Amino acid sequence: MKASFPRPPREPAGTERLRRGLRTRRTALVVALTGAVVITGAAVLISTLLYGGHRSPAHPGAPAPGPSGASSGPAPSPGAPGIGDPLLPLDGNGGYTVRRYTIAFDWRAPRTPFDARTTISATATQALSRFNLDFAGNTLHTVTVNGAPATAVRDGDELVVTPAKPILDGSAFTVQVAYTADPTQQRHRSDAIQAYGWVPTPDGTVLCPQPNGAKMIFPANDHPSLRAPVTFRITTPSGLSAVANGRLVERVRRSDGRLRWTYDSEHPVAAQLIQVAIGRFTFVDSTGPRGLPVRDAVPGGLVTDTEAYRSLTSEHLAWLERRLGPYPFRRYGVLVGDTDLPVALETQSLSVVPRADLLGDQVDAERDLVHELTHHWTGNSVAIRQWSDLWLSEGHARFYERLYSDAHGGISIEDAMRAAYEQHDQWRHDDGAPAEPTEPTLFKQMRYDGSALVLYALREKVGEETFDRIERSWVTTYRGRAAGTRDFVALASEVAGEDLTPFLTPWLYGAQTPPMPGHPDWQVDPVQD
């Protein structure tokens, strides 16, 4: 069935035209609004894809993304020119950590400058607008950061590098420095170190970078607490050999007849413990405890004359392992220096020992050999946190040197320590307490016999058995790490089961030498101004 409705009244003329216009405008508005919704939705989708859900940076109040698209952190700023060691504040650098050094030397002849290149793989620990390297005295050619030319300006011993683009916090970057190395460059000190840096030999060189002479050899973070693995690529004329820290990876004869030697340090190494030696070396291989590879590098004319003392290395290793635990690196060796060096040096895995030390009295020779070997536990494996902790490195090496000598024909450790006790107030007056050196007195006798005396006093206080447990715990707990005086006092107290701070503090910092436990008759000589 169909309904029937009455007809509506007739509309005025023009009303239909007006209605058609309104319908047209309404349709256009709907289309426009619909298009806006579509465009806005697309913008939201694009923003989500690009900015991870953040609003477009064009939107008011939206955070501006950094170069990686993430929200930017603090603005890039310069890395610190040093790590702030109280004695040598500009040593080391801030704003990044080094992951590896690659050092390339194109050696030509003794005392002759040669082309060198160091590549540093690093990670930024802040957003960097620029950063520093410790680098002194060589002729600089080019510096690149991530393959792009960088601006480099010298400021004393600092090389200030400004990359073409800022380096993001946490990002890896690569620095390459090309320069001419001068193998005659040295500096001098008035303490036991005397000359350091490059040490020329009749047919090449050895290195003595301690304390902060590595900057004369390659651009680095030159502080004992800062370590990184090193790859060495050294090219020599035919007939010369190169030796460096760690393992010989490859020896290749190039088409021009020159030899390229590649070494891997195998472990992180501090800049002051780097070694590169070039000369006419004979390599003498032997085996230490538990099959440890031992390789000596000896100038050809000194192989036979130094054999008797070098052959004692395995015995020295075994003696120290009984006291300090397993040797902490993968190999060891003695590098015989054909020089007039005044001191030996514990360059990591390859100790430098001057020829004179190996051509004289056996007791003296063994003292030097054991001293440098001991450093591989205390000083190399357990690095010092800052320079005022040097007593921990040199004091331990001197203590075990004296202890070994006591049992192998030298003076007794008690006699040696009593003599040190008598002079201790004078050393405190002249050179500072054991843990309070100044920069000029770093390697004075207080850091050697004077610091060994602190360890002797500790042994007298707690007894030999407890002392031995402290020592083994020290090199085990901090193996491969940096540690300082507070760490040692805390660990010794923990092992001994008593707070040793009141006992050790005056020994390490006092103006006068405390009484020696168990030796009330020991007297300190009067101080002479």
Coordinates of C-alpha atoms in Angstrom, one line a residue:
M1 CA 0.0 0.0 0.0
K2 CA 1.3 3.6 -0.8
A3 CA 0.8 6.5 1.5
S4 CA -0.5 9.8 0.2
F5 CA 0.8 13.2 1.6
P6 CA -0.4 16.7 0.8
R7 CA 1.7 18.8 -1.8
P8 CA 4.1 21.4 -0.3
P9 CA 3.6 25.0 -1.1
R10 CA 5.4 26.5 -4.1
E11 CA 8.9 28.2 -3.3
P12 CA 9.8 31.7 -4.3
A13 CA 11.7 32.2 -7.6
G14 CA 15.5 31.8 -7.4
T15 CA 15.4 29.5 -4.3
E16 CA 16.5 26.4 -6.2
R17 CA 19.6 28.2 -7.6
L18 CA 20.5 29.3 -4.1
R19 CA 20.1 25.7 -2.8
R20 CA 22.3 24.3 -5.7
G21 CA 25.0 26.8 -4.8
L22 CA 25.0 25.8 -1.1
R23 CA 25.2 22.1 -2.1
T24 CA 28.2 22.9 -4.3
R25 CA 30.1 24.8 -1.5
R26 CA 29.2 22.1 1.1
T27 CA 30.6 19.4 -1.2
A28 CA 33.8 21.4 -1.7
L29 CA 34.2 22.0 2.0
V30 CA 33.8 18.3 2.7
V31 CA 36.4 17.4 0.1
A32 CA 38.8 19.9 1.5
L33 CA 38.3 18.7 5.1
T34 CA 38.7 15.1 4.0
G35 CA 41.9 16.0 2.1
A36 CA 43.3 17.7 5.2
V37 CA 42.6 14.6 7.3
V38 CA 44.4 12.5 4.7
I39 CA 47.4 14.9 4.6
T40 CA 47.6 15.1 8.4
G41 CA 47.4 11.3 8.6
A42 CA 50.3 11.0 6.1
A43 CA 52.3 13.5 8.0
V44 CA 51.8 11.5 11.3
L45 CA 52.9 8.3 9.5
I46 CA 56.0 10.0 8.0
S47 CA 56.8 11.5 11.4
T48 CA 56.5 8.1 13.0
L49 CA 58.8 6.5 10.5
L50 CA 61.4 9.3 10.6
Y51 CA 61.3 10.3 14.2
G52 CA 60.2 7.2 16.1
G53 CA 56.9 8.6 17.2
H54 CA 58.1 12.1 18.0
R55 CA 56.3 15.1 16.5
S56 CA 57.8 16.6 13.4
P57 CA 60.6 19.1 14.4
A58 CA 58.6 21.7 12.5
H59 CA 55.8 21.4 15.1
P60 CA 56.0 24.0 17.9
G61 CA 57.7 22.6 21.0
A62 CA 59.0 19.4 19.2
P63 CA 62.7 18.5 20.0
A64 CA 65.1 18.9 17.2
P65 CA 66.7 15.6 16.1
G66 CA 70.5 15.3 16.1
P67 CA 72.5 14.1 13.1
S68 CA 71.4 10.5 13.7
G69 CA 67.8 11.4 14.0
A70 CA 67.7 11.0 17.8
S71 CA 67.1 13.9 20.1
S72 CA 70.3 15.9 20.5
G73 CA 72.1 15.9 23.9
P74 CA 74.6 18.5 25.1
A75 CA 76.2 20.6 22.4
P76 CA 79.7 19.3 21.3
S77 CA 82.5 20.7 23.4
P78 CA 86.3 20.4 23.6
G79 CA 87.7 17.3 25.3
A80 CA 90.0 18.0 28.3
P81 CA 93.7 18.6 27.5
G82 CA 94.7 16.2 30.3
I83 CA 93.2 13.8 32.9
G84 CA 94.2 16.0 35.8
D85 CA 96.9 14.1 37.5
P86 CA 98.1 16.4 40.3
L87 CA 101.8 16.0 39.3
L88 CA 101.5 16.0 35.5
P89 CA 98.0 17.5 34.8
L90 CA 98.3 17.6 31.0
D91 CA 99.3 14.0 30.6
G92 CA 96.5 11.9 29.0
N93 CA 93.4 13.5 27.4
G94 CA 89.7 13.7 28.1
G95 CA 86.6 13.1 26.0
Y96 CA 87.5 9.8 24.5
T97 CA 89.0 6.4 25.2
V98 CA 91.6 4.7 22.8
R99 CA 90.6 1.3 21.6
R100 CA 93.8 0.6 19.6
Y101 CA 96.9 2.3 18.3
T102 CA 98.5 1.3 15.0
I103 CA 102.1 2.6 14.8
A104 CA 103.8 2.5 11.4
F105 CA 107.6 3.4 11.1
D106 CA 109.5 3.5 7.9
W107 CA 113.0 3.2 9.4
R108 CA 115.9 4.3 7.3
A109 CA 119.2 4.7 9.2
P110 CA 120.5 5.5 12.7
R111 CA 119.9 9.1 13.8
T112 CA 118.1 9.8 10.6
P113 CA 114.5 11.2 10.5
F114 CA 111.9 8.9 8.9
D115 CA 108.3 8.8 7.8
A116 CA 105.8 7.6 10.5
R117 CA 102.1 7.3 10.8
T118 CA 99.9 6.6 13.8
T119 CA 96.3 5.5 13.5
I120 CA 94.2 5.8 16.7
S121 CA 90.8 4.0 17.0
A122 CA 88.8 5.6 19.7
T123 CA 85.4 6.0 21.2
A124 CA 84.0 9.4 22.3
T125 CA 82.9 9.7 25.9
Q126 CA 81.2 13.1 25.2
A127 CA 80.1 15.0 22.2
L128 CA 83.4 16.4 20.9
S129 CA 83.9 19.7 19.0
R130 CA 87.7 19.0 19.3
F131 CA 90.1 16.8 21.3
N132 CA 93.8 16.6 22.2
L133 CA 96.6 14.2 21.7
D134 CA 99.9 14.2 23.6
F135 CA 102.4 14.8 20.9
A136 CA 105.7 16.6 21.0
G137 CA 108.6 17.4 18.8
N138 CA 108.1 15.7 15.5
T139 CA 107.4 17.3 12.2
L140 CA 103.6 17.2 11.6
H141 CA 102.3 16.6 8.1
T142 CA 98.6 15.7 8.0
V143 CA 95.8 14.8 10.4
T144 CA 92.5 13.2 9.4
V145 CA 89.5 12.2 11.4
N146 CA 87.3 9.5 9.9
G147 CA 89.2 10.0 6.6
A148 CA 88.4 13.8 6.4
P149 CA 91.1 16.4 6.8
A150 CA 91.1 17.9 10.3
T151 CA 92.6 21.1 11.7
A152 CA 95.6 20.4 14.0
V153 CA 97.3 23.1 16.1
R154 CA 100.3 22.6 18.5
D155 CA 100.0 23.9 22.0
G156 CA 103.2 22.9 23.8
D157 CA 103.1 19.1 24.1
E158 CA 99.5 19.1 23.1
L159 CA 98.2 18.5 19.6
V160 CA 94.7 20.1 19.4
V161 CA 92.6 18.4 16.7
T162 CA 89.4 19.9 15.4
P163 CA 87.5 17.5 13.1
A164 CA 85.5 18.6 10.1
K165 CA 82.3 17.5 11.8
P166 CA 81.7 17.2 15.6
I167 CA 81.9 13.6 17.0
L168 CA 78.8 12.3 18.7
D169 CA 78.9 11.0 22.2
G170 CA 79.5 7.2 22.2
S171 CA 80.5 7.0 18.6
A172 CA 83.6 5.3 17.3
F173 CA 86.1 7.4 15.3
T174 CA 89.5 7.1 13.7
V175 CA 92.4 9.6 13.8
Q176 CA 95.4 9.3 11.5
V177 CA 98.5 11.4 12.1
A178 CA 101.3 11.5 9.5
Y179 CA 104.6 12.9 10.6
T180 CA 108.3 12.7 10.4
A181 CA 109.9 11.0 13.5
D182 CA 113.2 12.1 14.8
P183 CA 115.1 9.1 16.4
T184 CA 117.5 11.4 18.3
Q185 CA 114.9 13.3 20.3
Q186 CA 115.4 13.0 24.1
R187 CA 114.6 14.9 27.3
H188 CA 116.4 14.8 30.6
R189 CA 115.6 14.5 34.2
S190 CA 117.7 15.0 37.4
D191 CA 116.4 11.7 39.0
A192 CA 117.2 8.1 38.2
I193 CA 115.6 8.3 34.7
Q194 CA 118.2 10.9 33.3
A195 CA 117.7 10.6 29.5
Y196 CA 114.4 9.4 28.1
G197 CA 112.7 9.1 24.7
W198 CA 114.6 7.8 21.7
V199 CA 117.9 6.1 22.7
P200 CA 120.2 5.7 19.7
T201 CA 122.3 2.5 19.3
P202 CA 125.2 1.9 16.9
D203 CA 122.9 0.4 14.2
G204 CA 119.4 1.5 15.3
T205 CA 117.4 2.5 18.4
V206 CA 115.7 1.4 21.6
L207 CA 113.0 3.3 23.4
C208 CA 112.9 4.5 27.0
P209 CA 109.6 6.4 27.2
Q210 CA 109.2 6.5 31.0
P211 CA 107.8 8.7 32.5
N212 CA 106.0 10.6 29.8
G213 CA 108.4 10.5 26.8
A214 CA 106.0 8.5 24.6
K215 CA 104.7 11.8 23.2
M216 CA 108.1 12.2 21.5
I217 CA 107.6 8.9 19.7
F218 CA 103.9 8.8 18.7
P219 CA 100.7 10.7 19.4
A220 CA 99.1 9.1 22.4
N221 CA 97.2 9.3 25.7
D222 CA 100.4 9.4 27.7
H223 CA 99.5 8.5 31.2
P224 CA 100.3 5.2 33.1
S225 CA 96.7 4.6 33.9
L226 CA 95.6 4.7 30.3
R227 CA 96.2 1.6 28.2
A228 CA 95.2 0.2 24.8
P229 CA 96.4 -2.6 22.6
V230 CA 99.0 -1.7 19.9
T231 CA 99.7 -3.0 16.4
F232 CA 103.3 -2.2 15.2
R233 CA 104.2 -2.1 11.5
I234 CA 107.9 -1.4 11.2
T235 CA 109.8 -1.4 7.9
T236 CA 113.6 -1.8 8.0
P237 CA 116.4 -2.1 5.5
S238 CA 117.4 -5.7 4.7
G239 CA 119.9 -6.9 7.4
L240 CA 118.2 -5.1 10.3
S241 CA 115.6 -6.5 12.6
A242 CA 112.7 -4.8 14.4
V243 CA 111.3 -5.9 17.8
A244 CA 108.3 -4.6 19.7
N245 CA 106.0 -5.5 22.5
G246 CA 104.1 -8.8 22.2
R247 CA 104.0 -11.3 19.4
L248 CA 105.7 -11.2 16.0
V249 CA 102.7 -11.7 13.6
E250 CA 104.4 -11.4 10.3
R251 CA 107.7 -10.7 8.6
V252 CA 107.5 -9.9 4.9
R253 CA 110.1 -9.0 2.3
R254 CA 108.8 -6.3 0.1
S255 CA 109.5 -5.9 -3.6
D256 CA 112.1 -3.3 -2.9
G257 CA 114.1 -5.6 -0.6
R258 CA 113.0 -3.9 2.6
L259 CA 111.5 -5.9 5.4
R260 CA 108.1 -5.2 7.1
W261 CA 107.7 -6.5 10.7
T262 CA 104.3 -6.6 12.2
Y263 CA 103.8 -7.1 16.0
D264 CA 100.7 -7.3 18.2
S265 CA 101.0 -6.2 21.8
E266 CA 98.4 -8.9 22.7
H267 CA 97.5 -7.0 25.9
P268 CA 96.6 -3.3 26.5
V269 CA 99.8 -1.4 27.2
A270 CA 100.5 2.1 28.7
A271 CA 102.3 4.5 26.5
Q272 CA 105.3 4.7 28.9
L273 CA 105.8 0.9 28.4
I274 CA 105.9 0.9 24.6
Q275 CA 109.0 -0.7 23.0
V276 CA 110.3 -0.5 19.4
A277 CA 113.9 -1.5 18.9
I278 CA 115.7 -1.7 15.6
G279 CA 119.2 -3.1 15.0
R280 CA 121.2 -6.2 14.1
F281 CA 119.5 -8.5 16.6
T282 CA 119.8 -12.2 17.2
F283 CA 116.6 -13.7 18.6
V284 CA 117.2 -16.4 21.3
D285 CA 114.2 -18.5 22.1
S286 CA 113.7 -20.5 25.3
T287 CA 110.8 -21.6 27.6
G288 CA 109.7 -20.5 31.0
P289 CA 107.4 -22.1 33.6
R290 CA 104.3 -23.8 32.2
G291 CA 105.7 -23.5 28.6
L292 CA 105.8 -19.7 28.6
P293 CA 107.5 -18.4 25.4
V294 CA 110.7 -16.4 26.2
R295 CA 112.4 -14.6 23.4
D296 CA 115.5 -12.4 24.0
A297 CA 116.6 -9.8 21.4
V298 CA 120.4 -9.5 21.6
P299 CA 122.8 -7.5 19.4
G300 CA 124.9 -10.0 17.5
G301 CA 128.2 -9.3 19.2
L302 CA 126.7 -9.7 22.7
V303 CA 124.9 -13.1 22.5
T304 CA 127.6 -15.2 24.0
D305 CA 128.8 -12.7 26.6
T306 CA 125.3 -12.1 28.0
E307 CA 124.1 -15.7 27.8
A308 CA 124.9 -16.8 31.4
Y309 CA 122.7 -14.1 33.1
R310 CA 119.9 -14.2 30.4
S311 CA 119.6 -17.9 30.8
L312 CA 118.4 -17.3 34.4
T313 CA 115.1 -15.8 33.3
S314 CA 113.2 -19.1 33.7
E315 CA 114.4 -19.4 37.3
H316 CA 113.5 -15.8 38.0
L317 CA 110.0 -16.4 36.6
A318 CA 109.5 -19.5 38.7
W319 CA 110.7 -17.7 41.9
L320 CA 108.3 -14.8 41.4
E321 CA 105.4 -17.0 40.5
R322 CA 105.7 -18.8 43.8
R323 CA 105.2 -15.5 45.5
L324 CA 102.9 -13.5 43.2
G325 CA 101.1 -16.1 41.1
P326 CA 101.2 -16.8 37.4
Y327 CA 103.1 -14.4 35.1
P328 CA 100.3 -12.1 33.8
F329 CA 101.3 -11.8 30.1
R330 CA 101.6 -14.3 27.2
R331 CA 105.3 -14.0 26.7
Y332 CA 108.5 -12.4 28.0
G333 CA 112.0 -11.6 27.0
V334 CA 115.1 -9.5 27.6
L335 CA 116.1 -6.8 25.1
V336 CA 119.8 -6.2 25.5
G337 CA 120.4 -2.5 25.0
D338 CA 123.7 -1.7 23.2
T339 CA 123.8 1.7 24.8
D340 CA 125.1 3.5 27.8
L341 CA 121.7 3.7 29.4
P342 CA 121.9 4.4 33.2
V343 CA 118.8 2.3 34.0
A344 CA 116.9 -0.8 32.8
L345 CA 113.2 -0.4 32.0
E346 CA 110.2 -2.7 32.2
T347 CA 108.8 -2.2 28.7
Q348 CA 105.9 -4.6 28.6
S349 CA 106.8 -8.2 27.8
L350 CA 110.3 -7.1 26.7
S351 CA 112.4 -5.6 29.4
V352 CA 115.3 -3.4 28.3
V353 CA 118.5 -4.2 30.2
P354 CA 121.7 -2.2 29.3
R355 CA 124.7 -4.4 28.2
A356 CA 126.8 -3.2 31.1
D357 CA 124.3 -4.7 33.5
L358 CA 124.8 -8.1 31.9
L359 CA 128.6 -8.0 31.6
G360 CA 129.4 -7.4 35.3
D361 CA 128.8 -9.0 38.7
Q362 CA 126.1 -11.7 38.8
V363 CA 124.4 -10.4 42.0
D364 CA 124.0 -6.9 40.4
A365 CA 122.8 -8.4 37.1
E366 CA 120.2 -10.5 38.8
R367 CA 118.9 -7.6 40.9
D368 CA 118.2 -5.7 37.7
L369 CA 116.7 -8.7 35.9
V370 CA 114.4 -9.5 38.8
H371 CA 113.5 -5.9 39.4
E372 CA 112.2 -5.4 35.8
L373 CA 110.5 -8.7 35.7
T374 CA 108.6 -7.9 39.0
H375 CA 107.2 -4.8 37.4
H376 CA 105.2 -7.0 35.0
W377 CA 103.1 -7.9 38.0
T378 CA 103.2 -4.6 39.8
G379 CA 103.4 -1.6 37.5
N380 CA 102.5 -3.2 34.1
S381 CA 99.6 -5.6 34.9
V382 CA 98.5 -3.6 38.0
A383 CA 99.0 -0.1 36.7
I384 CA 99.3 2.9 38.9
R385 CA 96.2 5.2 39.1
Q386 CA 98.2 8.4 39.3
W387 CA 101.9 9.4 39.5
S388 CA 101.8 9.7 43.3
D389 CA 101.1 6.0 43.4
L390 CA 104.6 5.3 41.9
W391 CA 105.8 3.9 45.2
L392 CA 103.5 0.9 44.6
S393 CA 105.3 0.1 41.3
E394 CA 109.0 0.9 42.2
G395 CA 108.7 -0.1 45.8
H396 CA 107.4 -3.6 45.0
A397 CA 110.1 -4.1 42.3
R398 CA 112.8 -3.1 44.7
F399 CA 111.4 -5.2 47.6
Y400 CA 111.4 -8.4 45.5
E401 CA 114.7 -7.6 44.0
R402 CA 116.2 -7.3 47.5
L403 CA 114.4 -10.4 48.7
Y404 CA 115.7 -12.5 45.8
S405 CA 119.2 -11.1 46.2
D406 CA 119.1 -12.0 49.9
A407 CA 118.8 -15.7 49.0
H408 CA 121.2 -15.6 46.0
G409 CA 124.5 -14.1 47.3
G410 CA 123.6 -10.5 48.0
I411 CA 123.3 -8.6 51.2
S412 CA 120.4 -9.6 53.5
I413 CA 117.1 -7.8 53.1
E414 CA 117.3 -6.9 56.8
D415 CA 120.6 -5.1 56.3
A416 CA 119.4 -3.4 53.2
M417 CA 116.2 -2.2 54.9
R418 CA 118.1 -1.0 58.0
A419 CA 120.3 1.1 55.8
A420 CA 117.2 2.5 54.1
Y421 CA 115.6 3.2 57.5
E422 CA 118.6 5.2 58.7
Q423 CA 118.3 7.5 55.6
H424 CA 114.5 7.7 55.5
D425 CA 114.0 11.0 57.3
Q426 CA 116.6 12.6 54.9
W427 CA 114.7 11.2 51.9
R428 CA 111.4 12.5 53.3
H429 CA 113.0 15.9 53.7
D430 CA 114.6 16.0 50.2
D431 CA 112.1 14.0 48.1
G432 CA 108.8 13.8 49.9
A433 CA 107.2 10.9 51.7
P434 CA 106.8 7.7 49.7
A435 CA 103.3 8.5 48.4
E436 CA 103.9 12.3 48.2
P437 CA 106.4 12.9 45.5
T438 CA 106.8 16.1 43.5
E439 CA 107.2 15.9 39.7
P440 CA 111.0 16.5 39.9
T441 CA 111.4 13.9 42.7
L442 CA 109.3 11.1 41.1
F443 CA 112.2 8.7 40.5
K444 CA 114.4 9.6 43.5
Q445 CA 115.6 6.9 45.9
M446 CA 112.6 7.3 48.1
R447 CA 110.4 5.7 45.4
Y448 CA 112.8 2.7 45.4
D449 CA 114.5 1.7 48.7
G450 CA 112.4 4.1 50.6
S451 CA 109.1 2.6 49.3
A452 CA 110.4 -1.0 49.6
L453 CA 110.9 -0.1 53.3
V454 CA 107.1 0.6 53.6
L455 CA 106.4 -3.0 52.4
Y456 CA 109.1 -4.4 54.7
A457 CA 107.4 -2.5 57.7
L458 CA 104.1 -4.0 56.6
R459 CA 105.5 -7.5 56.6
E460 CA 107.0 -6.9 60.0
K461 CA 103.6 -5.7 61.3
V462 CA 101.4 -8.5 59.9
G463 CA 103.8 -11.4 59.6
E464 CA 105.2 -13.1 56.5
E465 CA 102.2 -15.4 55.9
T466 CA 99.6 -12.6 56.0
F467 CA 101.9 -10.3 54.0
D468 CA 102.3 -13.0 51.2
R469 CA 98.5 -13.3 51.1
I470 CA 98.2 -9.5 50.7
E471 CA 100.7 -9.4 47.9
R472 CA 99.1 -12.3 45.9
S473 CA 95.6 -10.8 46.5
W474 CA 96.9 -7.4 45.3
V475 CA 98.2 -8.6 41.9
T476 CA 95.2 -11.0 41.4
T477 CA 92.4 -8.5 42.4
Y478 CA 93.7 -5.7 40.2
R479 CA 95.2 -7.7 37.3
G480 CA 94.7 -5.8 34.1
R481 CA 93.5 -2.7 36.0
A482 CA 94.8 0.6 37.5
A483 CA 94.9 0.9 41.3
G484 CA 96.2 3.4 43.8
T485 CA 97.4 3.8 47.3
R486 CA 93.9 3.8 48.9
D487 CA 93.1 0.6 47.1
F488 CA 96.3 -1.0 48.5
V489 CA 95.6 0.1 52.1
A490 CA 92.0 -1.1 51.8
L491 CA 92.9 -4.5 50.4
A492 CA 95.7 -5.0 52.9
S493 CA 93.3 -4.2 55.7
E494 CA 90.7 -6.7 54.4
V495 CA 93.2 -9.5 54.0
A496 CA 94.9 -8.8 57.4
G497 CA 91.5 -8.6 59.2
E498 CA 92.4 -5.2 60.8
D499 CA 92.3 -1.6 59.7
L500 CA 95.9 -0.8 58.7
T501 CA 95.2 2.8 57.8
P502 CA 96.5 4.1 61.1
F503 CA 99.7 2.1 60.6
L504 CA 100.3 2.8 56.9
T505 CA 99.3 6.5 56.8
P506 CA 102.4 7.8 58.7
W507 CA 104.7 5.5 56.7
L508 CA 103.3 6.8 53.4
Y509 CA 102.6 10.5 54.2
G510 CA 104.3 11.5 57.4
A511 CA 107.1 14.0 57.8
Q512 CA 109.1 11.6 60.1
T513 CA 109.8 7.9 59.8
P514 CA 107.7 5.8 62.2
P515 CA 109.3 3.2 64.5
M516 CA 110.0 -0.1 62.7
P517 CA 107.9 -3.0 64.1
G518 CA 110.1 -5.7 65.7
H519 CA 113.2 -3.5 65.5
P520 CA 113.2 -1.0 68.4
D521 CA 116.9 -0.5 68.1
W522 CA 116.7 0.9 64.6
Q523 CA 117.5 4.6 64.5
V524 CA 117.0 7.3 61.9
D525 CA 120.0 9.6 61.0
P526 CA 119.5 13.3 61.7
V527 CA 118.3 15.4 58.7
Q528 CA 120.9 17.6 57.1
D529 CA 119.6 20.8 55.4

